Coordinates of C-alpha atoms in Angstrom, one line a residue:
Chain A
X1 CA 125.2 162.3 -153.8
X2 CA 128.8 162.0 -155.1
X3 CA 130.9 164.1 -152.8
X4 CA 133.7 166.4 -153.8
X5 CA 136.4 165.1 -151.6
X6 CA 139.0 167.7 -152.4
X7 CA 138.0 169.7 -149.2
X8 CA 138.7 166.9 -146.8
X9 CA 141.6 165.1 -148.4
X10 CA 139.4 162.2 -149.3
X11 CA 138.7 161.2 -145.7
X12 CA 135.0 161.0 -146.5
X13 CA 135.7 158.4 -149.2
X14 CA 137.7 156.3 -146.8
X15 CA 134.9 156.5 -144.3
X16 CA 132.4 155.6 -146.9
X17 CA 134.4 152.6 -148.0
X18 CA 134.8 151.4 -144.4
X19 CA 131.1 152.0 -143.7
X20 CA 130.3 149.9 -146.8
X21 CA 132.6 147.2 -145.6
X22 CA 131.0 147.3 -142.1
X23 CA 127.7 146.3 -143.7
X24 CA 129.2 142.9 -144.1
X25 CA 128.9 142.0 -140.4
X26 CA 128.5 138.2 -140.7
X27 CA 129.7 135.5 -143.0
X28 CA 126.2 135.1 -144.4
X29 CA 125.8 138.7 -145.3
X30 CA 125.6 139.2 -149.1
X31 CA 124.3 142.1 -151.0
X32 CA 123.4 143.1 -154.5
X33 CA 124.6 146.4 -155.7
X34 CA 121.1 147.7 -155.4
X35 CA 120.9 146.6 -151.8
X36 CA 124.2 148.4 -151.1
X37 CA 123.0 151.5 -152.8
X38 CA 119.8 151.4 -150.6
X39 CA 121.7 150.7 -147.4
X40 CA 124.3 153.4 -147.9
X41 CA 122.3 156.1 -149.6
X42 CA 125.1 156.5 -152.0
X43 CA 124.8 156.8 -155.8
X44 CA 125.1 153.6 -157.7
X45 CA 128.3 154.8 -159.5
X46 CA 129.9 155.6 -156.1
X47 CA 128.9 152.1 -154.8
X48 CA 130.3 150.4 -157.9
X49 CA 133.6 152.3 -157.6
X50 CA 133.9 151.6 -153.9
X51 CA 133.1 147.9 -154.4
X52 CA 135.6 147.6 -157.2
X53 CA 138.3 149.3 -155.1
X54 CA 137.6 147.0 -152.1
X55 CA 137.4 144.0 -154.4
X56 CA 140.8 144.8 -155.9
X57 CA 142.2 144.5 -152.4
X58 CA 140.3 141.3 -151.8
X59 CA 138.2 142.9 -149.0
X60 CA 135.0 142.3 -150.9
X61 CA 134.3 139.5 -153.3
X62 CA 132.1 139.2 -156.3
X63 CA 130.6 135.8 -155.9
X64 CA 130.0 133.9 -159.1
X65 CA 126.3 134.1 -158.4
X66 CA 126.4 137.9 -158.7
X67 CA 126.3 138.8 -155.0
X68 CA 128.9 140.9 -153.2
X69 CA 130.3 139.2 -150.1
X70 CA 133.1 139.4 -147.6
X71 CA 136.4 139.0 -149.5
X72 CA 139.4 136.7 -149.0
X73 CA 141.7 139.7 -148.3
X74 CA 140.1 139.8 -144.9
X75 CA 142.1 136.7 -144.1
X76 CA 145.2 138.8 -144.2
X77 CA 143.8 141.1 -141.5
X78 CA 142.5 138.1 -139.6
X79 CA 146.0 136.8 -138.9
X80 CA 147.4 140.3 -138.3
X81 CA 144.6 141.2 -135.9
X82 CA 144.9 137.9 -134.0
X83 CA 148.7 138.1 -133.8
X84 CA 148.7 141.7 -132.7
X85 CA 145.9 141.5 -130.1
X86 CA 146.0 138.0 -128.8
X87 CA 146.0 138.1 -125.0
X88 CA 148.8 136.5 -123.0
X89 CA 147.5 133.2 -121.6
X90 CA 147.8 134.5 -118.1
X91 CA 145.6 137.4 -118.9
X92 CA 143.0 135.1 -120.5
X93 CA 143.1 133.1 -117.3
X94 CA 142.4 136.2 -115.2
X95 CA 139.3 136.9 -117.4
X96 CA 138.1 133.3 -116.9
X97 CA 138.7 133.6 -113.2
X98 CA 136.6 136.8 -113.1
X99 CA 133.7 135.0 -114.9
X100 CA 134.0 132.0 -112.6
X101 CA 133.8 134.3 -109.5
X102 CA 130.9 136.5 -110.7
X103 CA 129.0 134.4 -113.2
X104 CA 128.9 137.5 -115.5
X105 CA 130.5 138.2 -118.8
X106 CA 133.9 139.8 -118.8
X107 CA 135.1 142.2 -121.6
X108 CA 138.4 143.8 -122.1
X109 CA 138.3 147.2 -123.9
X110 CA 140.9 149.6 -125.3
X111 CA 140.4 153.1 -126.5
X112 CA 140.8 153.8 -130.2
X113 CA 140.5 157.5 -131.0
X114 CA 137.0 158.6 -129.8
X115 CA 135.7 155.0 -129.6
X116 CA 136.3 151.9 -127.5
X117 CA 136.8 148.5 -128.9
X118 CA 136.3 145.1 -127.1
X119 CA 139.5 143.1 -127.8
X120 CA 138.6 140.0 -125.7
X121 CA 135.6 138.6 -124.0
X122 CA 134.7 135.6 -121.8
X123 CA 131.1 134.8 -121.8
X124 CA 129.3 134.3 -118.6
X125 CA 127.3 131.1 -117.9
X126 CA 123.8 132.7 -117.7
X127 CA 121.5 132.7 -120.7
X128 CA 120.6 136.4 -120.6
X129 CA 123.8 138.0 -121.8
X130 CA 124.8 141.3 -123.2
X131 CA 126.5 140.8 -126.5
X132 CA 129.5 142.9 -127.3
X133 CA 131.1 142.2 -130.7
X134 CA 134.8 141.9 -130.5
X135 CA 136.7 144.3 -132.7
X136 CA 133.8 146.7 -133.4
X137 CA 134.1 150.3 -132.2
X138 CA 131.4 151.3 -129.7
X139 CA 130.8 154.7 -128.2
X140 CA 133.2 156.1 -125.6
X141 CA 130.6 158.6 -124.2
X142 CA 128.7 155.9 -122.2
X143 CA 129.4 152.8 -120.2
X144 CA 131.6 152.0 -117.2
X145 CA 134.7 151.1 -119.3
X146 CA 134.6 154.4 -121.0
X147 CA 135.1 156.3 -117.8
X148 CA 138.2 154.2 -117.2
X149 CA 139.6 154.6 -120.7
X150 CA 139.2 158.4 -120.6
X151 CA 141.2 158.8 -117.5
X152 CA 144.4 159.9 -119.2
X153 CA 142.5 161.9 -121.8
X154 CA 142.9 165.7 -122.1
X155 CA 139.9 168.1 -122.2
X156 CA 140.0 168.2 -126.0
X157 CA 139.4 164.5 -126.1
X158 CA 136.6 164.7 -123.6
X159 CA 135.0 167.5 -125.7
X160 CA 135.2 165.4 -128.9
X161 CA 133.7 162.4 -127.2
X162 CA 130.9 164.4 -125.6
X163 CA 130.2 165.9 -129.0
X164 CA 129.3 162.4 -130.3
X165 CA 126.9 161.8 -127.4
X166 CA 123.2 162.7 -127.1
X167 CA 122.6 166.3 -126.1
X168 CA 122.4 165.7 -122.4
X169 CA 126.0 164.5 -122.1
X170 CA 128.3 167.6 -121.6
X171 CA 132.1 167.6 -121.5
X172 CA 131.8 168.8 -117.9
X173 CA 129.5 165.9 -116.8
X174 CA 131.7 163.4 -118.6
X175 CA 134.8 164.9 -116.9
X176 CA 133.1 164.6 -113.5
X177 CA 132.3 160.9 -114.1
X178 CA 135.9 160.2 -115.3
X179 CA 137.3 162.0 -112.3
X180 CA 135.1 160.0 -110.0
X181 CA 136.2 156.7 -111.6
X182 CA 139.9 157.8 -111.2
X183 CA 139.3 158.5 -107.6
X184 CA 137.4 155.3 -106.8
X185 CA 139.5 153.0 -109.0
X186 CA 136.4 151.7 -110.7
X187 CA 133.3 152.8 -112.6
X188 CA 129.7 151.6 -112.6
X189 CA 127.1 152.3 -115.3
X190 CA 123.4 151.4 -115.5
X191 CA 121.5 151.8 -118.8
X192 CA 123.7 154.6 -120.1
X193 CA 123.6 153.4 -123.7
X194 CA 121.2 150.5 -123.7
X195 CA 118.3 150.2 -121.3
X196 CA 118.7 147.4 -118.8
X197 CA 122.4 146.9 -119.3
X198 CA 124.9 147.5 -116.5
X199 CA 128.6 147.5 -116.3
X200 CA 131.4 147.7 -113.8
X201 CA 135.0 148.4 -115.0
X202 CA 138.5 148.9 -113.6
X203 CA 141.8 150.0 -115.1
X204 CA 144.6 147.8 -116.6
X205 CA 147.7 149.9 -116.4
X206 CA 151.1 149.7 -118.0
X207 CA 154.4 149.8 -116.1
X208 CA 154.3 153.6 -116.1
X209 CA 150.8 153.7 -114.6
X210 CA 149.0 154.7 -117.8
X211 CA 145.6 153.1 -118.5
X212 CA 146.0 150.7 -121.4
X213 CA 142.7 148.9 -121.1
X214 CA 139.6 148.5 -119.1
X215 CA 138.4 145.2 -117.7
X216 CA 134.7 145.1 -117.3
X217 CA 131.8 143.0 -116.3
X218 CA 128.6 143.5 -118.3
X219 CA 125.1 142.1 -118.0
X220 CA 121.5 142.8 -117.3
X221 CA 120.8 145.5 -114.7
X222 CA 118.5 143.1 -112.8
X223 CA 121.5 141.1 -111.8
X224 CA 123.7 144.1 -110.9
X225 CA 121.9 144.5 -107.6
X226 CA 123.0 146.5 -104.5
X227 CA 123.9 143.1 -102.8
X228 CA 126.0 142.0 -105.8
X229 CA 127.8 145.2 -106.7
X230 CA 130.4 145.3 -103.9
X231 CA 131.6 141.8 -104.7
X232 CA 131.6 142.5 -108.4
X233 CA 133.6 145.7 -107.8
X234 CA 136.3 144.0 -105.8
X235 CA 136.6 141.1 -108.3
X236 CA 136.9 143.5 -111.3
X237 CA 139.5 145.7 -109.5
X238 CA 141.5 142.7 -108.5
X239 CA 141.4 141.4 -112.1
X240 CA 142.6 144.7 -113.4
X241 CA 145.5 144.7 -110.9
X242 CA 146.5 141.2 -111.9
X243 CA 146.3 142.1 -115.6
X244 CA 148.4 145.2 -114.9
X245 CA 151.1 143.0 -113.3
X246 CA 151.0 140.7 -116.4
X247 CA 151.4 143.7 -118.7
X248 CA 149.1 144.0 -121.7
X249 CA 150.0 145.4 -125.1
X250 CA 153.7 146.2 -124.6
X251 CA 155.3 148.5 -127.2
X252 CA 155.2 146.2 -130.3
X253 CA 158.4 147.4 -131.8
X254 CA 160.4 147.8 -128.6
X255 CA 162.2 151.1 -129.4
X256 CA 160.8 154.5 -128.6
X257 CA 159.5 156.6 -131.5
X258 CA 161.9 159.1 -133.1
X259 CA 159.3 161.8 -133.6
X260 CA 156.2 163.1 -131.9
X261 CA 153.1 161.0 -131.4
X262 CA 150.5 161.4 -134.1
X263 CA 148.0 164.1 -133.4
X264 CA 144.4 163.1 -133.6
X265 CA 142.9 165.3 -136.3
X266 CA 139.3 165.9 -136.6
X267 CA 137.3 163.9 -139.1
Chain B
X1 CA 151.4 165.6 -152.8
X2 CA 147.8 165.9 -151.5
X3 CA 145.6 164.8 -154.4
X4 CA 142.4 166.3 -155.5
X5 CA 140.0 163.4 -155.3
X6 CA 137.0 164.9 -156.9
X7 CA 137.9 163.5 -160.2
X8 CA 137.9 159.8 -159.2
X9 CA 135.2 159.9 -156.5
X10 CA 137.8 159.5 -153.8
X11 CA 138.9 156.0 -155.0
X12 CA 142.5 157.2 -154.7
X13 CA 142.0 158.1 -151.1
X14 CA 140.6 154.7 -150.3
X15 CA 143.5 153.0 -152.1
X16 CA 145.9 155.2 -150.2
X17 CA 144.3 154.2 -146.9
X18 CA 144.4 150.6 -147.7
X19 CA 148.0 150.9 -148.9
X20 CA 148.9 152.5 -145.6
X21 CA 147.1 149.7 -143.7
X22 CA 149.0 147.1 -145.9
X23 CA 152.3 148.5 -144.5
X24 CA 151.3 146.8 -141.2
X25 CA 152.1 143.3 -142.5
X26 CA 153.0 141.7 -139.1
X27 CA 152.1 142.1 -135.5
X28 CA 155.5 143.6 -134.7
X29 CA 155.2 146.3 -137.4
X30 CA 155.0 149.7 -135.8
X31 CA 155.6 153.0 -137.4
X32 CA 156.0 156.6 -136.4
X33 CA 154.2 159.2 -138.4
X34 CA 157.5 160.2 -140.0
X35 CA 158.2 156.6 -141.0
X36 CA 154.7 156.4 -142.5
X37 CA 155.3 159.6 -144.4
X38 CA 158.6 158.2 -145.8
X39 CA 157.1 154.8 -146.7
X40 CA 154.1 156.2 -148.5
X41 CA 155.5 159.4 -150.1
X42 CA 152.4 161.2 -148.9
X43 CA 152.4 164.6 -147.2
X44 CA 152.4 164.5 -143.4
X45 CA 148.9 166.1 -143.2
X46 CA 147.6 163.4 -145.5
X47 CA 149.2 160.6 -143.4
X48 CA 147.8 162.1 -140.2
X49 CA 144.3 162.3 -141.6
X50 CA 144.4 158.8 -142.9
X51 CA 145.8 157.4 -139.6
X52 CA 143.1 159.3 -137.7
X53 CA 140.4 157.9 -140.0
X54 CA 141.6 154.4 -139.7
X55 CA 142.1 154.8 -136.0
X56 CA 138.5 155.9 -135.6
X57 CA 137.5 152.5 -137.0
X58 CA 140.0 150.7 -134.8
X59 CA 142.0 149.5 -137.8
X60 CA 145.1 151.3 -136.6
X61 CA 146.0 152.0 -133.0
X62 CA 147.9 154.8 -131.4
X63 CA 150.0 152.9 -128.9
X64 CA 150.6 154.8 -125.6
X65 CA 154.3 154.9 -126.5
X66 CA 153.6 157.0 -129.5
X67 CA 153.9 154.4 -132.3
X68 CA 151.1 153.5 -134.7
X69 CA 150.3 149.8 -134.8
X70 CA 147.7 147.3 -136.0
X71 CA 144.4 148.2 -134.4
X72 CA 141.8 146.2 -132.4
X73 CA 139.2 146.7 -135.1
X74 CA 141.0 144.1 -137.2
X75 CA 139.6 141.5 -134.8
X76 CA 136.2 142.2 -136.2
X77 CA 137.3 141.4 -139.7
X78 CA 139.3 138.5 -138.4
X79 CA 136.2 136.6 -137.3
X80 CA 134.3 137.6 -140.4
X81 CA 137.2 136.6 -142.7
X82 CA 137.6 133.2 -141.0
X83 CA 133.9 132.5 -141.0
X84 CA 133.4 133.5 -144.6
X85 CA 136.4 131.7 -146.0
X86 CA 137.0 128.7 -143.8
X87 CA 137.3 125.6 -145.9
X88 CA 135.0 122.6 -145.3
X89 CA 136.9 119.9 -143.3
X90 CA 136.7 117.6 -146.3
X91 CA 138.4 120.2 -148.6
X92 CA 141.1 120.7 -146.0
X93 CA 141.6 117.0 -146.0
X94 CA 142.1 117.0 -149.8
X95 CA 144.8 119.6 -149.5
X96 CA 146.6 117.6 -146.8
X97 CA 146.4 114.5 -149.0
X98 CA 147.8 116.4 -151.9
X99 CA 150.8 117.5 -149.7
X100 CA 151.3 114.0 -148.4
X101 CA 151.3 112.6 -152.0
X102 CA 153.7 115.2 -153.5
X103 CA 155.7 116.6 -150.6
X104 CA 155.1 120.1 -151.9
X105 CA 153.1 123.0 -150.5
X106 CA 149.5 123.2 -151.6
X107 CA 147.7 126.6 -152.0
X108 CA 144.1 127.4 -152.9
X109 CA 143.5 130.6 -154.8
X110 CA 140.5 132.6 -155.8
X111 CA 140.3 135.5 -158.2
X112 CA 139.4 138.9 -156.8
X113 CA 139.0 141.5 -159.5
X114 CA 142.4 141.7 -161.3
X115 CA 144.3 139.8 -158.6
X116 CA 144.3 136.4 -157.0
X117 CA 144.3 135.7 -153.3
X118 CA 145.5 132.6 -151.5
X119 CA 142.6 131.5 -149.2
X120 CA 144.2 128.4 -147.7
X121 CA 147.5 126.7 -147.7
X122 CA 149.0 123.5 -146.5
X123 CA 152.8 123.7 -146.0
X124 CA 154.9 121.0 -147.5
X125 CA 157.5 119.1 -145.4
X126 CA 160.6 120.3 -147.1
X127 CA 162.7 123.2 -145.7
X128 CA 162.9 125.1 -149.0
X129 CA 159.4 126.4 -149.4
X130 CA 157.8 129.2 -151.4
X131 CA 155.9 131.4 -149.0
X132 CA 152.5 132.7 -150.1
X133 CA 150.8 135.0 -147.6
X134 CA 147.2 134.0 -147.0
X135 CA 144.7 136.8 -147.8
X136 CA 147.2 139.1 -149.7
X137 CA 146.3 139.9 -153.3
X138 CA 149.1 138.7 -155.7
X139 CA 149.3 139.3 -159.5
X140 CA 147.0 137.5 -161.9
X141 CA 149.2 137.9 -164.9
X142 CA 151.6 135.2 -163.8
X143 CA 151.7 131.8 -162.2
X144 CA 149.9 128.6 -163.0
X145 CA 146.9 129.3 -160.8
X146 CA 146.2 132.5 -162.7
X147 CA 145.8 130.6 -166.0
X148 CA 143.1 128.6 -164.3
X149 CA 141.3 131.5 -162.6
X150 CA 141.1 133.5 -165.9
X151 CA 139.3 130.7 -167.7
X152 CA 135.9 132.2 -167.4
X153 CA 137.2 135.7 -167.9
X154 CA 136.2 137.8 -170.9
X155 CA 138.7 139.6 -173.2
X156 CA 138.3 142.9 -171.2
X157 CA 139.4 141.2 -168.1
X158 CA 142.4 139.7 -169.8
X159 CA 143.3 143.1 -171.2
X160 CA 143.1 144.7 -167.7
X161 CA 145.2 141.9 -166.2
X162 CA 147.8 142.1 -169.0
X163 CA 148.0 145.8 -168.5
X164 CA 149.3 145.2 -165.0
X165 CA 152.1 143.0 -166.2
X166 CA 155.6 143.7 -167.5
X167 CA 155.6 144.9 -171.1
X168 CA 156.3 141.5 -172.6
X169 CA 152.9 140.1 -171.4
X170 CA 150.3 140.8 -174.0
X171 CA 146.6 140.1 -173.8
X172 CA 147.0 137.7 -176.7
X173 CA 149.8 135.7 -175.1
X174 CA 147.9 135.5 -171.8
X175 CA 144.7 134.4 -173.7
X176 CA 146.8 131.6 -175.4
X177 CA 148.1 130.4 -172.1
X178 CA 144.6 130.5 -170.5
X179 CA 143.2 128.6 -173.5
X180 CA 145.9 126.0 -173.2
X181 CA 145.2 125.5 -169.5
X182 CA 141.4 125.1 -170.3
X183 CA 142.2 122.5 -173.0
X184 CA 144.7 120.6 -170.8
X185 CA 142.8 120.8 -167.5
X186 CA 145.9 122.1 -165.7
X187 CA 148.6 124.8 -166.0
X188 CA 152.3 124.8 -165.3
X189 CA 154.5 127.8 -164.6
X190 CA 158.2 128.2 -164.1
X191 CA 159.7 131.4 -162.8
X192 CA 157.0 133.6 -164.3
X193 CA 157.0 136.1 -161.5
X194 CA 159.7 134.9 -159.2
X195 CA 162.9 133.3 -160.5
X196 CA 163.2 129.6 -159.4
X197 CA 159.6 129.2 -158.4
X198 CA 157.3 126.7 -160.2
X199 CA 153.7 126.0 -159.9
X200 CA 151.1 123.5 -161.2
X201 CA 147.4 124.3 -160.9
X202 CA 144.0 122.8 -161.7
X203 CA 140.5 124.1 -161.4
X204 CA 137.9 123.7 -158.7
X205 CA 134.5 124.2 -160.2
X206 CA 131.0 124.9 -158.9
X207 CA 128.0 122.8 -159.7
X208 CA 127.5 124.7 -162.9
X209 CA 131.0 124.1 -164.1
X210 CA 132.3 127.6 -163.4
X211 CA 135.9 127.9 -162.0
X212 CA 135.5 129.1 -158.4
X213 CA 139.1 128.4 -157.3
X214 CA 142.5 127.0 -158.4
X215 CA 144.2 124.4 -156.4
X216 CA 148.0 124.6 -156.9
X217 CA 151.3 123.1 -155.9
X218 CA 154.1 125.6 -155.5
X219 CA 157.8 125.2 -154.8
X220 CA 161.3 125.6 -156.1
X221 CA 161.8 124.8 -159.8
X222 CA 164.6 122.4 -159.0
X223 CA 162.1 120.0 -157.5
X224 CA 159.6 120.4 -160.4
X225 CA 161.6 118.2 -162.7
X226 CA 160.5 116.4 -165.8
X227 CA 160.2 113.2 -163.9
X228 CA 158.1 114.7 -161.1
X229 CA 155.7 116.8 -163.2
X230 CA 153.4 114.1 -164.5
X231 CA 152.7 112.8 -161.0
X232 CA 152.2 116.3 -159.7
X233 CA 149.8 117.1 -162.5
X234 CA 147.6 114.1 -161.9
X235 CA 147.6 114.7 -158.2
X236 CA 146.6 118.3 -158.5
X237 CA 143.9 117.6 -161.1
X238 CA 142.5 114.8 -158.9
X239 CA 142.5 117.2 -155.9
X240 CA 140.7 119.8 -157.9
X241 CA 138.1 117.3 -159.0
X242 CA 137.5 116.1 -155.4
X243 CA 137.2 119.7 -154.2
X244 CA 134.7 120.4 -157.0
X245 CA 132.6 117.5 -155.7
X246 CA 132.7 118.8 -152.2
X247 CA 131.7 122.2 -153.4
X248 CA 133.6 125.3 -152.3
X249 CA 132.2 128.8 -151.6
X250 CA 128.5 128.1 -152.2
X251 CA 126.3 131.3 -152.5
X252 CA 126.5 132.7 -149.0
X253 CA 123.0 134.0 -148.9
X254 CA 121.2 131.3 -150.8
X255 CA 118.9 133.4 -152.9
X256 CA 119.7 134.7 -156.3
X257 CA 120.4 138.4 -156.7
X258 CA 117.6 140.6 -157.6
X259 CA 119.6 142.9 -159.9
X260 CA 122.5 142.5 -162.3
X261 CA 126.0 141.5 -161.1
X262 CA 128.2 144.5 -160.2
X263 CA 130.3 145.6 -163.1
X264 CA 133.9 145.9 -162.4
X265 CA 134.8 149.5 -163.0
X266 CA 138.2 150.6 -163.8
X267 CA 140.3 152.0 -161.0

């Protein structure tokens, strides 16, 4: 199972290392090497080398009891992640206001390559909630927020996203949904990825009108009824407009780049 | 400059990806692809592939303005890192008490492979301070805390650590210092890695007596005088004993592993 990485410049190894790290999805998650081998399907020698490499960076930790667990080097990324992605207080207030108005959970998503990532959430008050883990890439081929985040995407991006979806999602169908969301100023989804889960999303734009994020309400479809949806839509759209005025994720460095934007290569 | 990774099972690529990510050491750090190419010495195609792979996991983000910056996926590891490595309140109190008693900065280190990582710090009140970034691996071949953390290490570990040090650090010299620290119950260093920086460290042990962490005072050598050192030593040793009683980093999963501990392979 050991791959020859020379053909893909080692990207496969990086992906494997990050997949291995992603198994540690909670502070109580610990594994033996055998469990990691079983969970990844990789050869034991490969797992040992990946663990050793990640341990050297502190991302995994060899607990004195023999288990492998989340490493202290994650603390470095913790402070970086929080500092880089912390919402302005005013934007957080908008999300709280949206939850207060709708009694549903509000999530803020950004696009990252062919995925979307929730960067902030405000839980709704009801007990039946749709859990979206902050910071974890989720598919861009489904869900209301995806239709918003794909608005500025070119056909090549749509094709790559559609290629990740189940067979019945074509680039053309996705493009139609994205165009509809752009026309309407919002998107609605019902059970596209998870049965019984609905979402309503609207754009957050930068000062040049580009979509930088999608603000969304998400919850059980049984609560996203025909009577509720119009109110939800106007609340989400208004929240998106307010967050656009506040201005999320300004250029971190200030200055414009001196060379072209990175191309997204295929993986 | 593109390496053939087939010989090392892709570990080099993983290391390169993590090195690239480590360039983003603050929320304001943004790079163009050209800057990343210059900073890493890697070929542009390699940088583009690594950036794309990291972006797919949300660890880097392609800002709409064309810069590459810290990605929203870091938020996932932020909550994991904090949850896994947050100190018990009682242990944090011990660190605060140590700072109050000595007026120096207290750091708590754990060993991760051939490095040590600061997992908690309490800043001292004085303006001249030695900055230790939380979560960032630092050398294990120097500093008072290293002599504590290496106490349970075997000769092979000492040899690997010494191999990372400047030429005048031999495994034998390191072993002597570690043995002296084990005998004394503390270690003192002056300017071993950074000129003018001193440290005093003592062990934090688990219920079976194994060293799980080192509690250390660190600051400018000018304040670690012959008059101050005895008081600092007893304060650090007492703090280590109190933290041992509290019990840091218990086995996260509870159960004992079903197979052998992972071997640390060479990188």
